[in-house]
Amino acid sequence: MAQAVSVGELGLPQLELLKGQLEQEVEFLSSSLAQLKVVQTKFVEAKECLNVLHKGNEVCRRRPGIFKRKIEFLTRQMEKIQPALQEKHAMKQAVLEMMTQKLQQLTASQGVPGAAKA
């Protein structure tokens, strides 16, 4: 079982690795969200086309229900991904802030003039 560790306890090399991992996760979730949106848009367009093509056909009027269910499913999936994406963004920001603090502390302890002011 993994043990929770505060980002403040990690060194710069570990923070750099964590930042890289979070960047990959953010990219994956962003890409997934974008792909789901594209597919959802295609289903909406298909549903609208079917409605236009078959206004009087009873059999075809039931078909948009299939598209409606798929659109709703995709919407729910996007709603699940969005909070995870926001959480990963927040975690990445916290890691970046901690890296900045540690770099400032490191440069200040080495006596570099003006480095701690940045």
Short mmCIF file of C-alpha atoms in Angstrom, two decimals:
data_model
loop_
_atom_site.label_atom_id
_atom_site.label_comp_id
_atom_site.label_asym_id
_atom_site.label_seq_id
_atom_site.Cartn_x
_atom_site.Cartn_y
_atom_site.Cartn_z
CA MET A 1 0.00 0.00 0.00
CA ALA A 2 1.34 3.43 -0.96
CA GLN A 3 2.14 5.88 1.78
CA ALA A 4 1.03 9.51 1.46
CA VAL A 5 3.90 11.99 1.50
CA SER A 6 3.66 15.77 1.62
CA VAL A 7 5.20 17.55 -1.36
CA GLY A 8 7.15 19.63 1.15
CA GLU A 9 9.04 16.50 2.20
CA LEU A 10 10.21 15.72 -1.33
CA GLY A 11 13.49 16.87 -2.77
CA LEU A 12 13.87 18.68 -6.08
CA PRO A 13 14.59 15.51 -8.09
CA GLN A 14 11.44 13.83 -6.74
CA LEU A 15 9.40 16.98 -7.34
CA GLU A 16 10.68 17.10 -10.93
CA LEU A 17 9.59 13.47 -11.46
CA LEU A 18 6.20 14.15 -9.89
CA LYS A 19 5.75 17.25 -12.06
CA GLY A 20 6.51 15.18 -15.17
CA GLN A 21 4.04 12.50 -14.15
CA LEU A 22 1.33 15.08 -13.45
CA GLU A 23 1.99 16.77 -16.79
CA GLN A 24 1.48 13.41 -18.53
CA GLU A 25 -1.73 12.77 -16.62
CA VAL A 26 -3.07 16.25 -17.38
CA GLU A 27 -2.23 15.77 -21.07
CA PHE A 28 -3.93 12.36 -21.13
CA LEU A 29 -7.08 13.61 -19.40
CA SER A 30 -7.22 16.74 -21.59
CA SER A 31 -6.83 14.64 -24.71
CA SER A 32 -9.48 12.17 -23.54
CA LEU A 33 -11.89 15.01 -22.81
CA ALA A 34 -11.30 16.53 -26.23
CA GLN A 35 -11.84 13.17 -27.96
CA LEU A 36 -15.06 12.57 -26.05
CA LYS A 37 -16.28 16.02 -27.06
CA VAL A 38 -15.53 15.31 -30.73
CA VAL A 39 -17.42 12.01 -30.59
CA GLN A 40 -20.32 13.63 -28.75
CA THR A 41 -20.53 16.35 -31.42
CA LYS A 42 -20.60 13.70 -34.16
CA PHE A 43 -23.47 11.89 -32.43
CA VAL A 44 -25.39 15.16 -32.11
CA GLU A 45 -24.87 15.86 -35.80
CA ALA A 46 -25.89 12.31 -36.74
CA LYS A 47 -29.04 12.60 -34.64
CA GLU A 48 -29.95 15.91 -36.32
CA CYS A 49 -29.29 14.48 -39.79
CA LEU A 50 -31.48 11.47 -39.08
CA ASN A 51 -34.27 13.74 -37.87
CA VAL A 52 -34.09 15.82 -41.04
CA LEU A 53 -33.88 12.86 -43.44
CA HIS A 54 -36.70 10.80 -41.98
CA LYS A 55 -39.32 13.19 -40.59
CA GLY A 56 -42.30 11.05 -41.61
CA ASN A 57 -40.81 7.59 -41.12
CA GLU A 58 -41.97 6.02 -37.81
CA VAL A 59 -39.10 3.50 -37.65
CA CYS A 60 -36.49 6.19 -38.13
CA ARG A 61 -38.09 8.42 -35.50
CA ARG A 62 -37.13 5.87 -32.86
CA ARG A 63 -33.50 5.80 -33.99
CA PRO A 64 -32.58 9.21 -32.49
CA GLY A 65 -33.12 7.58 -29.08
CA ILE A 66 -29.97 5.56 -29.69
CA PHE A 67 -28.02 8.74 -30.38
CA LYS A 68 -29.59 10.47 -27.38
CA ARG A 69 -28.45 7.67 -25.06
CA LYS A 70 -24.94 7.74 -26.49
CA ILE A 71 -24.79 11.53 -26.15
CA GLU A 72 -25.93 11.29 -22.52
CA PHE A 73 -23.36 8.56 -21.84
CA LEU A 74 -20.56 10.67 -23.30
CA THR A 75 -21.73 13.69 -21.30
CA ARG A 76 -21.58 11.65 -18.07
CA GLN A 77 -18.08 10.44 -18.94
CA MET A 78 -16.91 14.01 -19.57
CA GLU A 79 -18.46 15.08 -16.26
CA LYS A 80 -16.41 12.35 -14.53
CA ILE A 81 -13.15 13.38 -16.19
CA GLN A 82 -13.47 17.12 -15.55
CA PRO A 83 -13.02 17.00 -11.73
CA ALA A 84 -10.05 14.62 -12.09
CA LEU A 85 -8.47 17.00 -14.59
CA GLN A 86 -9.01 19.97 -12.27
CA GLU A 87 -7.50 18.02 -9.37
CA LYS A 88 -4.40 17.11 -11.42
CA HIS A 89 -4.00 20.76 -12.46
CA ALA A 90 -4.17 21.81 -8.80
CA MET A 91 -1.66 19.15 -7.79
CA LYS A 92 0.71 20.21 -10.56
CA GLN A 93 0.41 23.84 -9.46
CA ALA A 94 1.21 22.87 -5.86
CA VAL A 95 4.29 20.95 -7.01
CA LEU A 96 5.45 23.90 -9.12
CA GLU A 97 5.04 26.27 -6.17
CA MET A 98 6.98 23.91 -3.90
CA MET A 99 9.75 23.62 -6.50
CA THR A 100 9.95 27.41 -6.68
CA GLN A 101 10.17 27.66 -2.88
CA LYS A 102 12.89 25.02 -2.70
CA LEU A 103 14.88 26.65 -5.48
CA GLN A 104 14.63 30.01 -3.73
CA GLN A 105 15.77 28.43 -0.46
CA LEU A 106 18.64 26.70 -2.23
CA THR A 107 19.86 29.85 -3.95
CA ALA A 108 19.45 31.88 -0.75
CA SER A 109 21.47 29.34 1.24
CA GLN A 110 24.25 29.49 -1.37
CA GLY A 111 24.47 33.24 -0.90
CA VAL A 112 23.52 34.30 -4.41
CA PRO A 113 22.69 38.04 -4.14
CA GLY A 114 19.17 38.98 -5.23
CA ALA A 115 18.10 35.37 -5.90
CA ALA A 116 15.69 35.15 -2.95
CA LYS A 117 13.82 38.26 -4.13
CA ALA A 118 12.49 36.67 -7.35
#
